[in-house]
Short mmCIF file of C-alpha atoms and ligand atoms in Angstrom, two decimals:
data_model
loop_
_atom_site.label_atom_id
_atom_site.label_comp_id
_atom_site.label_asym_id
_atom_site.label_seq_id
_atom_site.Cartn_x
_atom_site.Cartn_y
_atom_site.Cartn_z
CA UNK H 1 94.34 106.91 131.59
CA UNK H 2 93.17 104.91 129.04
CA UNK H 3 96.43 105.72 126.70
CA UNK H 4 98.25 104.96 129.48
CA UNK H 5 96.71 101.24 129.49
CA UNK H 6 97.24 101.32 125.76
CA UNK H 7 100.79 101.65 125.80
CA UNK H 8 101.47 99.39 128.60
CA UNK H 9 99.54 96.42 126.46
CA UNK H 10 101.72 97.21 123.60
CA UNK H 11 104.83 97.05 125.37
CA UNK H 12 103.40 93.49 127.22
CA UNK H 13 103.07 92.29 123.42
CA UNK H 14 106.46 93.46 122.17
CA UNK H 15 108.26 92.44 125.01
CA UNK H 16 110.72 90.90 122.94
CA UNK H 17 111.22 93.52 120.26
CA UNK H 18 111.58 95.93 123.27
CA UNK H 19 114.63 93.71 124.71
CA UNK H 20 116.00 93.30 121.07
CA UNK H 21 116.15 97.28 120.12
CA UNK H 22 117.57 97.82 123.56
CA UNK H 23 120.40 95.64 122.45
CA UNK H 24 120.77 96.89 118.62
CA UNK H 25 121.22 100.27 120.10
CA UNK H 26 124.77 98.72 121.35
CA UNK H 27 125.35 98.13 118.00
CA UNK H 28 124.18 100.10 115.53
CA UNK H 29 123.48 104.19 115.49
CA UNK H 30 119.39 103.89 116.17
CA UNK H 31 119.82 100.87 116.58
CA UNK H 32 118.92 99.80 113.15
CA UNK H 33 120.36 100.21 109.29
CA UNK H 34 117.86 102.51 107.79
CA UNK H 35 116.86 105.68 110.04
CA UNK H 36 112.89 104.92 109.07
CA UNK H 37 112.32 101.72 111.02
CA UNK H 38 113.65 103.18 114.35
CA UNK H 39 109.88 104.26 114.66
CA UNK H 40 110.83 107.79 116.13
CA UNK H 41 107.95 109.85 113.85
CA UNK H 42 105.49 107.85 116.14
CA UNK H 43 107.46 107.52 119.53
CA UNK H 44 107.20 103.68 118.94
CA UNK H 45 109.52 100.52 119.62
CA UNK H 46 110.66 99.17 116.01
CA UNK H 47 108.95 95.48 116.05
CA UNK H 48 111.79 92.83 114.99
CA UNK H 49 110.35 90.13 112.82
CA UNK H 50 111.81 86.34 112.45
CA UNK H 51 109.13 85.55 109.63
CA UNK H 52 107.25 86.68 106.70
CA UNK H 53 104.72 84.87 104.61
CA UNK H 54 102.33 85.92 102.23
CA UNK H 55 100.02 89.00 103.43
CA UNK H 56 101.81 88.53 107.12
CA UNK H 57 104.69 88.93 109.33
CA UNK H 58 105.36 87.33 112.44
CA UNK H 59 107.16 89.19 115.19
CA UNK H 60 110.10 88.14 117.78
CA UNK H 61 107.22 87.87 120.20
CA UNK H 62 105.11 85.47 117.90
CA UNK H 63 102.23 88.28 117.06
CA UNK H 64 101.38 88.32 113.84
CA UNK H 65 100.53 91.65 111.91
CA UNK H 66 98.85 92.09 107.86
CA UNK H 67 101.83 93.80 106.62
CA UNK H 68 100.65 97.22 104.36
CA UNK H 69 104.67 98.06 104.19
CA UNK H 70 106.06 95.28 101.98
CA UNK H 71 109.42 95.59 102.59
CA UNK H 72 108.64 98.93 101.09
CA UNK H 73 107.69 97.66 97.72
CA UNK H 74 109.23 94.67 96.91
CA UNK H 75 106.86 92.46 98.00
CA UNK H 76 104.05 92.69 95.46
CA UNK H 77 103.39 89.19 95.27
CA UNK H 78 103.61 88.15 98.88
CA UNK H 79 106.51 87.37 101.36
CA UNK H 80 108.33 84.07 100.95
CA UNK H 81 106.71 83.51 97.00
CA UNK H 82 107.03 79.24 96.55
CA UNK H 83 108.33 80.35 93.31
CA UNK H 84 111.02 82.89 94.07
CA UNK H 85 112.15 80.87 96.77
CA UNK H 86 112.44 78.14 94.23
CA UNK H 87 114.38 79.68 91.83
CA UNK H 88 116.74 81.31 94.98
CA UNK H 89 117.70 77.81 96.10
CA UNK H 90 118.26 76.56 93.06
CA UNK H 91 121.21 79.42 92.04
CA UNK H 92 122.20 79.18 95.73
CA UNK H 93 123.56 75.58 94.58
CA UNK H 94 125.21 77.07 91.75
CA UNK H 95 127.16 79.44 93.48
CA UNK H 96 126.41 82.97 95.09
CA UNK H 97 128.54 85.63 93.16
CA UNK H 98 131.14 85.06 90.62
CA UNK H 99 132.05 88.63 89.86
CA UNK H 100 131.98 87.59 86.01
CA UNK H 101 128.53 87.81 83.81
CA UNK H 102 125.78 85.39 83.69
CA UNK H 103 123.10 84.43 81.22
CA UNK H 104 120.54 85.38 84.09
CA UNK H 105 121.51 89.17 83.72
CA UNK H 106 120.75 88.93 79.98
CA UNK H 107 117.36 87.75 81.20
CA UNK H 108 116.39 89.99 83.19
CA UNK H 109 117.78 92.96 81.37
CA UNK H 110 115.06 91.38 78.13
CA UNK H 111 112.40 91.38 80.81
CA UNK H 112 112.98 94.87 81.84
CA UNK H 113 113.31 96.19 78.34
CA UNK H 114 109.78 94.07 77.50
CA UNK H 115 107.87 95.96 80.28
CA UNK H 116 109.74 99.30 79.86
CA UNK H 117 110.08 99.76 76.52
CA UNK H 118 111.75 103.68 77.08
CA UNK H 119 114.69 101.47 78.02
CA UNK H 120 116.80 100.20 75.46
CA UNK H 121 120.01 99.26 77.41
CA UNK H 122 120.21 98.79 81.62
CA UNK H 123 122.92 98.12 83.80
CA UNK H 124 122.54 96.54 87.21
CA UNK H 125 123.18 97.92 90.64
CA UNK H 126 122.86 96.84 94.29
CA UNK H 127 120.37 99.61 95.12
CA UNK H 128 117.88 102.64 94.59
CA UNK H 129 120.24 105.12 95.60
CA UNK H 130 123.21 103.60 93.59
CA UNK H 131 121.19 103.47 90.82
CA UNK H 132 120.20 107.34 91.22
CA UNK H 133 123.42 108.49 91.96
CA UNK H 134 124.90 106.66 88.64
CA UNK H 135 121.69 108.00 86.67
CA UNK H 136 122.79 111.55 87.44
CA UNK H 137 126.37 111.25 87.24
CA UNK H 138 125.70 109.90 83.46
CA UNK H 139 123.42 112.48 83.06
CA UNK H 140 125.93 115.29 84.29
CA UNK H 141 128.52 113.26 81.65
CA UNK H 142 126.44 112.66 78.68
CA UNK H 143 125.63 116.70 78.91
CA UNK H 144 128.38 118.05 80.20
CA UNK H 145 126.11 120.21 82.02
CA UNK H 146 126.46 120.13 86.09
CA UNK H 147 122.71 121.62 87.40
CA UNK H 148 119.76 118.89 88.47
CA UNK H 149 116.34 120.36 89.04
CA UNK H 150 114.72 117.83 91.74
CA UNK H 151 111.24 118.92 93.47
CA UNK H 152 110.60 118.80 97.58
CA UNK H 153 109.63 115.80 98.91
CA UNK H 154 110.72 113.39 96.16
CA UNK H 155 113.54 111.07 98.04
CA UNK H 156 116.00 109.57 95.76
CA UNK H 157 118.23 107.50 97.93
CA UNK H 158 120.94 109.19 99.80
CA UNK H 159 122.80 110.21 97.37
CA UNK H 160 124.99 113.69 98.23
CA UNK H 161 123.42 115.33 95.28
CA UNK H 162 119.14 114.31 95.48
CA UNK H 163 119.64 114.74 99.33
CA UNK H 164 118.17 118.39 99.25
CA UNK H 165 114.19 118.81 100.14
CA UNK H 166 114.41 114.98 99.98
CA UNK H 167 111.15 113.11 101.94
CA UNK H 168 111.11 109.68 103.15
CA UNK H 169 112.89 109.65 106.33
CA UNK H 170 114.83 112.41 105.61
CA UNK H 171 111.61 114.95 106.03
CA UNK H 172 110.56 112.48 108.87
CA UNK H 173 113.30 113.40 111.41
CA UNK H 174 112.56 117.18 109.79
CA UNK H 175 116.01 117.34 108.53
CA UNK H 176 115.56 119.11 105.28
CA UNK H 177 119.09 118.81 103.97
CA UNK H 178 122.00 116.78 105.65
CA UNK H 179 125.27 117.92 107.24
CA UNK H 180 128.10 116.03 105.24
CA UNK H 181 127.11 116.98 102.26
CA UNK H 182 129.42 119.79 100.38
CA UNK H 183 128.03 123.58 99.84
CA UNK H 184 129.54 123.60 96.51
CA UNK H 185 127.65 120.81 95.43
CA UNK H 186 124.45 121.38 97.10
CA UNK H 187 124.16 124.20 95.07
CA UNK H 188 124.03 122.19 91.69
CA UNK H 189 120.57 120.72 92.61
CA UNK H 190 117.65 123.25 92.95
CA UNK H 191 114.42 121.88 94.43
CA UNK H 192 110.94 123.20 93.27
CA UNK H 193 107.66 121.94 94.22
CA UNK H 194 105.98 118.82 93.12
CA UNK H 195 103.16 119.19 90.81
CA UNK H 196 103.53 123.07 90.70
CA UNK H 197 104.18 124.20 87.14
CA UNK H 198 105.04 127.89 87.32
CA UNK H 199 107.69 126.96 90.34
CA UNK H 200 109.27 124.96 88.12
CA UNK H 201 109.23 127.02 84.88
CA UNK H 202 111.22 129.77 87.30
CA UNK H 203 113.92 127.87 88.06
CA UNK H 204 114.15 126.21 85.08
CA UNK H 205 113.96 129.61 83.05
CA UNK H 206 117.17 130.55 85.19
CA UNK H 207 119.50 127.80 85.04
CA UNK H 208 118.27 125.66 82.00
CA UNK H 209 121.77 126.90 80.49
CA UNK H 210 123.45 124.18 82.68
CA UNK H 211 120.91 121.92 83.48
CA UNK H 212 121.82 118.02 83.38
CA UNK H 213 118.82 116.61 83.92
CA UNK H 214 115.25 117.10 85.87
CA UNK H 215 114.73 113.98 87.94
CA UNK H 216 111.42 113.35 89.74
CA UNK H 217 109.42 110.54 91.29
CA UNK H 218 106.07 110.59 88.74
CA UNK H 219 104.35 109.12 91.31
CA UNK H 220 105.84 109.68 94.59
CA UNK H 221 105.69 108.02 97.64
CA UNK H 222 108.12 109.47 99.85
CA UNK H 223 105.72 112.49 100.59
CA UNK H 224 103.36 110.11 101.80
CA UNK H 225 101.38 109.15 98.05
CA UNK H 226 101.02 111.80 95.61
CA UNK H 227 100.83 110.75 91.79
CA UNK H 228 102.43 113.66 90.15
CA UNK H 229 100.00 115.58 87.68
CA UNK H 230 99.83 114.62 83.88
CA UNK H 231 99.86 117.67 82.53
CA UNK H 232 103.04 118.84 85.26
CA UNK H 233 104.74 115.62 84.18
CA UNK H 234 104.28 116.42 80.30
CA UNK H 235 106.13 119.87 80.59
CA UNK H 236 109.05 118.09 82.19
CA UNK H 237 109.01 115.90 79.20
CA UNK H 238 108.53 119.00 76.99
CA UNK H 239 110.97 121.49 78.61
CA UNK H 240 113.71 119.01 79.15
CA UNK H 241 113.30 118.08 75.71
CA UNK H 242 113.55 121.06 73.88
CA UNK H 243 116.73 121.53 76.41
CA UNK H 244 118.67 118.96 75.13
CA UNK H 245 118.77 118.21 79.32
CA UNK H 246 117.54 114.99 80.43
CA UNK H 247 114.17 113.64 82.01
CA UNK H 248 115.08 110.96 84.52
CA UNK H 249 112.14 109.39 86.09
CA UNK H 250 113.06 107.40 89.50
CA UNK H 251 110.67 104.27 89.74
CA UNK H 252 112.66 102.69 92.35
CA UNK H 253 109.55 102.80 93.90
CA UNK H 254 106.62 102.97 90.91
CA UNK H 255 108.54 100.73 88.84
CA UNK H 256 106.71 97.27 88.89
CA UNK H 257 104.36 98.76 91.57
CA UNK H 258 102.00 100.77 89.72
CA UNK H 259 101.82 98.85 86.65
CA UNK H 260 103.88 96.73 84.73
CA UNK H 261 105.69 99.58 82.66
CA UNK H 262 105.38 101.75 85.70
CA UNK H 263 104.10 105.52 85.82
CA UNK H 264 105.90 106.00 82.27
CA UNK H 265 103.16 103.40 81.01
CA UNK H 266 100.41 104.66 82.76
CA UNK H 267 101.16 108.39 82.11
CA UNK H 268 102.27 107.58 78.26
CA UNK H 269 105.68 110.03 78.88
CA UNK H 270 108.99 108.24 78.00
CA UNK H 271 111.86 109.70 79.95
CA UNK H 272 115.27 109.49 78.87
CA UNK H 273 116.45 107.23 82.05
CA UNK H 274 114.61 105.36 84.17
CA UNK H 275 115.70 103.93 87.56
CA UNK H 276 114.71 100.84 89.06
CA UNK H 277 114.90 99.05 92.97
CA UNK H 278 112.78 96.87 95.06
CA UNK H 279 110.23 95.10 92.88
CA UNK H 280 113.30 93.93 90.11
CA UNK H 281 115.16 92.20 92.61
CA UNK H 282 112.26 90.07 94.51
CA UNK H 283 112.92 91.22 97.73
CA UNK H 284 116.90 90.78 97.53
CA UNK H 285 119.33 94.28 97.41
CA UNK H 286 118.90 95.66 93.44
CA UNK H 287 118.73 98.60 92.10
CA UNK H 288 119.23 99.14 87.87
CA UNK H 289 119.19 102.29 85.52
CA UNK H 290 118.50 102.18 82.22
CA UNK H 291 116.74 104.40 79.26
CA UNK H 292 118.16 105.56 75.28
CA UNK H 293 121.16 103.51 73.72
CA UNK H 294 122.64 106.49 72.67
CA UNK H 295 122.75 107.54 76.80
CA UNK H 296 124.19 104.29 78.29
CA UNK H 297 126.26 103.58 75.56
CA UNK H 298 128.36 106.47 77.18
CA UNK H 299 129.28 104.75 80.34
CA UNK H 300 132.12 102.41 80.67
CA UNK H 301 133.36 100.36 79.07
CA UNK H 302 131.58 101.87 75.90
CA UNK H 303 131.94 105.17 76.71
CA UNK H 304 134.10 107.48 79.50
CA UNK H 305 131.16 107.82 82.06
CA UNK H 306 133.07 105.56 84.84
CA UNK H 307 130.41 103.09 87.32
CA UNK H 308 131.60 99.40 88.60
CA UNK H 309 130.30 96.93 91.32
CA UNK H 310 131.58 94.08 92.67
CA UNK H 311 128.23 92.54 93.28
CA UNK H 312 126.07 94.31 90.84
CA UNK H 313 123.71 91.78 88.77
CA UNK H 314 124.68 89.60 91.55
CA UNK H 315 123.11 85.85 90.44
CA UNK H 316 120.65 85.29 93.61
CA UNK H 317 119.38 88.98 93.54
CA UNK H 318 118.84 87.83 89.32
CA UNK H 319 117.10 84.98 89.60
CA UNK H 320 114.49 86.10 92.70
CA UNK H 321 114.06 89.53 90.75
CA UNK H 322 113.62 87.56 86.67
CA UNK H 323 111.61 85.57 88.80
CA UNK H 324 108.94 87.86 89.92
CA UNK H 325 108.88 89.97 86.50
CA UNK H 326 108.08 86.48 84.75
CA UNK H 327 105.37 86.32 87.30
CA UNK H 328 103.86 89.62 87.45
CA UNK H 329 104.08 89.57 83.30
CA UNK H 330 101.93 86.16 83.39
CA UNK H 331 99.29 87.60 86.20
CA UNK H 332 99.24 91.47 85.24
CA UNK H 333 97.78 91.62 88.88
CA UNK H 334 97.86 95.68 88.89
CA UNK H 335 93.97 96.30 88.43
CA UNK H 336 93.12 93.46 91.25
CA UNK H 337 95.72 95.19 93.28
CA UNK H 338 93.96 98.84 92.83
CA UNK H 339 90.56 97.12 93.28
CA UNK H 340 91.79 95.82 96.84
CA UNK H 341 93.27 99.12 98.14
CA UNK H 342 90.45 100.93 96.64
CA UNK H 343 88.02 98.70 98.87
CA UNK H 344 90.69 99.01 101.86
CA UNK H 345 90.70 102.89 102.12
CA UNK H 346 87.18 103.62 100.68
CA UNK H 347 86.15 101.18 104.06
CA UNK H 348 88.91 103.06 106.39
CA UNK H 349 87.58 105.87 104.74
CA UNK H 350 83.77 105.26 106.11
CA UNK H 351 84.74 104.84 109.25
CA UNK H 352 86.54 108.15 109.20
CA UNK H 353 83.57 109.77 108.51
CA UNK H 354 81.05 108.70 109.85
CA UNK H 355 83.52 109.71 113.08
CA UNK H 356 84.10 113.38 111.69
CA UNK H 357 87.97 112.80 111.59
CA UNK H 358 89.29 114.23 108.20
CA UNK H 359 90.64 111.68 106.54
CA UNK H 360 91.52 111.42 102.42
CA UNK H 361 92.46 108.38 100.48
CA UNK H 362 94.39 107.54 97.11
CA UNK H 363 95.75 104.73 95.09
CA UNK H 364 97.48 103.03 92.16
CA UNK H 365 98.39 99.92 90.94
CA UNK H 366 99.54 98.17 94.29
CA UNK H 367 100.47 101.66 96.17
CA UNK H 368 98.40 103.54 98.11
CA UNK H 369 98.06 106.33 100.58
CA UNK H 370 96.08 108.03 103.55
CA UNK H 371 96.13 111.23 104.93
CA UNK H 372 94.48 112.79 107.90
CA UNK H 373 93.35 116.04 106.06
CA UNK H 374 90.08 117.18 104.25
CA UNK H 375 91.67 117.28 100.83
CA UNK H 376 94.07 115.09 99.00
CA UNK H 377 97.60 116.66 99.50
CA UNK H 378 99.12 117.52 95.90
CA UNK H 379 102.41 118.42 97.61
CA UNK H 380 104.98 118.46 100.27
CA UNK H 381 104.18 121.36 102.28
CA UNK H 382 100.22 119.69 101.71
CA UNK H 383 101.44 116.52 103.52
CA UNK H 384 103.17 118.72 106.29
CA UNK H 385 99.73 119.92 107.38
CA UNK H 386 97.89 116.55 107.85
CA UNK H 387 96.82 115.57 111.60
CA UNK H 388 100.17 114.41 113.09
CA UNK H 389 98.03 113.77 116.64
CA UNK H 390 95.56 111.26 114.57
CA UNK H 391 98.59 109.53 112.80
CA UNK H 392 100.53 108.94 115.80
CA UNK H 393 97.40 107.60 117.71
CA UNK H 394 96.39 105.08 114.76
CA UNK H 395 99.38 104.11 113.98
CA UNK H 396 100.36 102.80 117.29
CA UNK H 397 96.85 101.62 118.07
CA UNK H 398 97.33 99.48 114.24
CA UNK H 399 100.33 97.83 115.33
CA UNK H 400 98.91 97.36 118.80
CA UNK H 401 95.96 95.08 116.57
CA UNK H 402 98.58 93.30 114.37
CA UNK H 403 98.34 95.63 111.41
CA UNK H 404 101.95 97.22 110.24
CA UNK H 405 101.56 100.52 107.95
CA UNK H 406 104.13 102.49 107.31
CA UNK H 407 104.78 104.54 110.74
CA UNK H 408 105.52 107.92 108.75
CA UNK H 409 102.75 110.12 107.69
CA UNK H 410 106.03 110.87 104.81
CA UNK H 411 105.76 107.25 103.60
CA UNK H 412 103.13 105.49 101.10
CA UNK H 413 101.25 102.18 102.18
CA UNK H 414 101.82 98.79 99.79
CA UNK H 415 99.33 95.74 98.95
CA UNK H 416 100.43 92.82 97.66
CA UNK H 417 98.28 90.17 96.22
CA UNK H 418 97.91 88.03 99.10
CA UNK H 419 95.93 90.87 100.68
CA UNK H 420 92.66 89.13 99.87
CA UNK H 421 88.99 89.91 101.14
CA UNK H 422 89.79 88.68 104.73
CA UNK H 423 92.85 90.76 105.51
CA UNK H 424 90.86 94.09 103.70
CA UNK H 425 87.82 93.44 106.12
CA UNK H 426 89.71 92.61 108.83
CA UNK H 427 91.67 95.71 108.66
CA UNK H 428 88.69 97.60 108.28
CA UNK H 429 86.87 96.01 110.78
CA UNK H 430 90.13 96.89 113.31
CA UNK H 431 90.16 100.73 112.08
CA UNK H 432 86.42 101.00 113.28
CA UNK H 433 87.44 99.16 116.55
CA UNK H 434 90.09 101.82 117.05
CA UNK H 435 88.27 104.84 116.31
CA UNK H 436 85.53 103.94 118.37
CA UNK H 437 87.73 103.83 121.61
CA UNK H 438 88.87 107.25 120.38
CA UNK H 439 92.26 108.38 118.89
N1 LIG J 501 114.25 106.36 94.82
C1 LIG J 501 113.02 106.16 95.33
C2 LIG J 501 111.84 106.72 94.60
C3 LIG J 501 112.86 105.45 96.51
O1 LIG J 501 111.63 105.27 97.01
C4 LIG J 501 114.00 104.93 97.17
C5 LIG J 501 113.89 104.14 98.46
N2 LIG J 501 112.74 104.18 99.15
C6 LIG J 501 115.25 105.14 96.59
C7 LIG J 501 115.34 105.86 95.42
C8 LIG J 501 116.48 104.61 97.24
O2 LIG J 501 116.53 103.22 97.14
P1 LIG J 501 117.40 102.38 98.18
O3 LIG J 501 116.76 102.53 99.51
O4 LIG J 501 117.34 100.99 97.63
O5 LIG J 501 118.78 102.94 98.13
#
């Protein structure tokens, strides 16, 4: 059948990456260090790269593919930047970790604080879910309250406490909660749904007594996209307020992404803590948390909130992440970036149509999203519903054609501005080829 001929082509293509995962799968559980590449949400072979530049990545085999993933964010100027690699090579010389400060983390603390003006004071980690987990743990300290309201289908790293109702790859294997992870504990975080006011009023009503803090992705992209409603964002801000808990938004993800302030800029709402990943450390491991004095000023060594790393505002991961801020700050690319994925999915989206396939598109800043449903999800259990059959079938047919979205219907797609007018066309161009031999 023809699908048979399909995946036979594929797996002629990505001979090597075939031969590759059979051997990681020695090695590692999956075969690979983060459960969403293994490809299993679209019965797919992961593709192994060797290179990345610009809009493009080139594959063990030697295909090349426009890359919509980004290294999930991180790459919002394009892989292998001149200038990042620049200012990589030239710390490399100086020596790769010293486990003693640097004038570079001063830097790129004032060049957070510039673009995020909610935070006052940050401290470095290695990642998004270190950052999280420290966010809360200050937040449980700084209260002395224990409960965290999070909402179903935000992910916020693995962390034992956000892993309940968490998205990402978490909802994409369809495990909604994780063995390993203490009863007792578990039942300090209640999950409501995203965007859904009265849900969260409930719960909030019942345990606001000891309630930390509310954390929430304000524009999520672990359920697939979904920015989070003003108006459902504000009574966070209100109700947390007026609780004396905290509002912690996680822009591990938005952060740098959707604008330069992130959702807190573009939604005018100043949480108490904000925490940061991907985009601040140029593509190498970072993650940071940051927000009021008052708050950080009670972790160690200031205050009796304890959080260390051996590594953390680590001098390579500074300059490639100060780097990119000083660039993004001098180009403000976010409404070029919008323009581009607007063009992208309103083109995907004709040929959709004009096909009869449901199909609904979003975006903002340099993240987007498409679903294969009539209406724009405004939720988890939304997302849940979309055309699995017609994500599958794309998605494999994409990568077949040397274009690399994210291979979760639970994940949200990334532009970067090396996307230009060629690699938009040509991806549309593709999506009409594909539909028209049926999905
Ligand atoms: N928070 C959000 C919103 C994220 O998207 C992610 C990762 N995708 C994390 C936290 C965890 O970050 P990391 O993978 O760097 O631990």
């Amino acid at each position: 059948s023809g699908s048979f001929c399909r995946k036979f082509k594929l797996m002629t293509k990505i001979k090597k990456s075939i031969e590759l995962f059979k051997e990681a799968k020695l090695h590692m559980p999956g075969g690979v260090n983060s459960p969403v590449r293994a490809f299993k949400n679209i019965d797919g072979n992961p593709i192994f790269f060797k290179k990345a530049k610009g809009a493009y990545l080139f594959d063990a085999d030697n295909n090349k593919y426009i890359d919509y993933i980004g290294s999930w964010g991180p790459m919002i100027m394009g892989h292998s930047h001149p200038k990042i690699i620049n200012a990589i090579s030239k710390q490399l010389e100086l020596g790769t970790s010293y486990g003693a400060p640097t004038s570079i983390e001063s830097e790129t603390a004032k060049l957070i604080k510039q673009c995020v003006p909610s935070i006052e004071k940050i401290r470095m980690v290695n990642s998004g879910t270190e950052a999280t987990m420290s966010a809360i743990r200050l937040a449980r300290g700084y209260t002395k309250r224990d409960k965290i309201i999070k909402f179903d289908g935000c992910y916020h790293g693995h962390v034992d406490s956000l892993l309940i109702k968490a998205g990402s790859g978490v909802s994409t294997f369809g495990l909604p909660d994780s063995p390993g992870i203490p009863n007792e504990l578990a039942k300090k975080t209640l999950s409501c749904e995203f965007n859904n006011k009265d849900e969260f009023l409930k719960v909030f009503n019942k345990v606001k007594n000891d309630l930390a803090a509310v954390i929430v992705e304000p524009v999520a992209g672990n359920m697939g996209f979904i920015p989070g409603d003003k108006s459902f964002l504000k009574l966070l801000r209100k109700k947390t307020s007026e609780n004396k808990s905290l509002l912690i938004f996680d822009e591990v993800m938005s952060g740098f992404r959707v604008s330069l302030g992130g959702a807190q800029e573009l939604y005018k709402i100043k949480p108490d803590l904000t925490t940061l990943g991907k985009v601040i450390g140029g593509g190498l491991p970072v993650g940071a948390f940051g927000g009021k004095k008052k708050i950080m000023d009670f972790l160690a060594p200031n205050g009796p909130v304890y959080q260390a790393g051996t590594l953390s505002g680590n001098p390579l991961a500074m300059a490639a992440g100060s780097m990119l801020i000083k660039l993004l700050i001098k180009t403000n690319p976010y409404k070029g970036l919008e323009d581009k994925a607007t063009d992208l999915l309103q083109g995907m989206k004709d040929v959709f149509d004009s096909n009869d396939i449901p199909f609904s598109v979003n975006q903002l800043g340099g993240m987007f999203g498409f679903f294969f449903s009539e209406a724009l999800p405004k939720n988890f259990k939304d997302v849940v519903k979309t055309n699995d059959k017609h994500f599958k079938n794309f998605l494999n047919q994409c990568i077949n054609n040397g274009i690399y979205f994210a291979p979760s219907k639970f994940e949200a797609g990334f532009i970067s501005t090396k996307h230009t007018k060629t690699e938009i066309s040509n991806t549309i161009t593709i999506t009409k080829n594909i539909i028209n031999k049926g999905i």
